[in-house]
């Protein structure tokens, strides 16, 4: 179970960072993305990163 939580946590952190960067206009890739420079995606990405941190914390607590 801890391995699954770690994988989910890392994936959520990476995806959240990408979404936050795209929402803030820092990552303009792919050029055809509807998420570019849309601040709502920065908030959604930050929330997903928080869930990733929570999953990693729970995985480490279970050891």
GROMACS .gro file of C-alpha atoms in nm:
model
   63
    1UNK     CA    1   0.000   0.000   0.000
    2UNK     CA    2   0.284   0.241   0.075
    3UNK     CA    3   0.431   0.190  -0.272
    4UNK     CA    4   0.098   0.275  -0.434
    5UNK     CA    5   0.062   0.588  -0.219
    6UNK     CA    6   0.415   0.695  -0.311
    7UNK     CA    7   0.350   0.649  -0.682
    8UNK     CA    8   0.023   0.842  -0.659
    9UNK     CA    9   0.186   1.115  -0.450
   10UNK     CA   10   0.478   1.164  -0.688
   11UNK     CA   11   0.248   1.162  -0.992
   12UNK     CA   12   0.018   1.418  -0.827
   13UNK     CA   13   0.314   1.642  -0.740
   14UNK     CA   14   0.452   1.634  -1.093
   15UNK     CA   15   0.115   1.683  -1.261
   16UNK     CA   16   0.022   1.959  -1.018
   17UNK     CA   17   0.350   2.137  -1.083
   18UNK     CA   18   0.289   2.118  -1.458
   19UNK     CA   19  -0.067   2.250  -1.423
   20UNK     CA   20   0.046   2.530  -1.191
   21UNK     CA   21   0.324   2.630  -1.431
   22UNK     CA   22   0.086   2.629  -1.725
   23UNK     CA   23  -0.179   2.823  -1.534
   24UNK     CA   24   0.072   3.090  -1.437
   25UNK     CA   25   0.205   3.112  -1.792
   26UNK     CA   26   0.551   2.986  -1.694
   27UNK     CA   27   0.527   2.665  -1.898
   28UNK     CA   28   0.385   2.735  -2.243
   29UNK     CA   29   0.375   2.373  -2.356
   30UNK     CA   30   0.202   2.239  -2.553
   31UNK     CA   31   0.125   2.551  -2.749
   32UNK     CA   32  -0.231   2.439  -2.824
   33UNK     CA   33  -0.322   2.377  -2.458
   34UNK     CA   34  -0.634   2.546  -2.323
   35UNK     CA   35  -0.470   2.571  -1.979
   36UNK     CA   36  -0.203   2.828  -2.069
   37UNK     CA   37  -0.215   3.151  -1.866
   38UNK     CA   38  -0.546   3.053  -1.700
   39UNK     CA   39  -0.510   3.122  -1.328
   40UNK     CA   40  -0.781   2.872  -1.233
   41UNK     CA   41  -0.541   2.596  -1.343
   42UNK     CA   42  -0.274   2.737  -1.114
   43UNK     CA   43  -0.513   2.690  -0.821
   44UNK     CA   44  -0.616   2.343  -0.935
   45UNK     CA   45  -0.251   2.247  -0.976
   46UNK     CA   46  -0.164   2.377  -0.631
   47UNK     CA   47  -0.448   2.173  -0.484
   48UNK     CA   48  -0.328   1.862  -0.666
   49UNK     CA   49   0.025   1.921  -0.536
   50UNK     CA   50  -0.115   1.947  -0.183
   51UNK     CA   51  -0.292   1.612  -0.231
   52UNK     CA   52   0.037   1.465  -0.353
   53UNK     CA   53   0.218   1.588  -0.043
   54UNK     CA   54  -0.059   1.440   0.172
   55UNK     CA   55  -0.030   1.103  -0.005
   56UNK     CA   56   0.349   1.100   0.043
   57UNK     CA   57   0.310   1.194   0.409
   58UNK     CA   58   0.060   0.911   0.463
   59UNK     CA   59   0.291   0.666   0.283
   60UNK     CA   60   0.582   0.758   0.508
   61UNK     CA   61   0.364   0.743   0.819
   62UNK     CA   62   0.253   0.386   0.739
   63UNK     CA   63   0.609   0.248   0.749
   0.00000   0.00000   0.00000
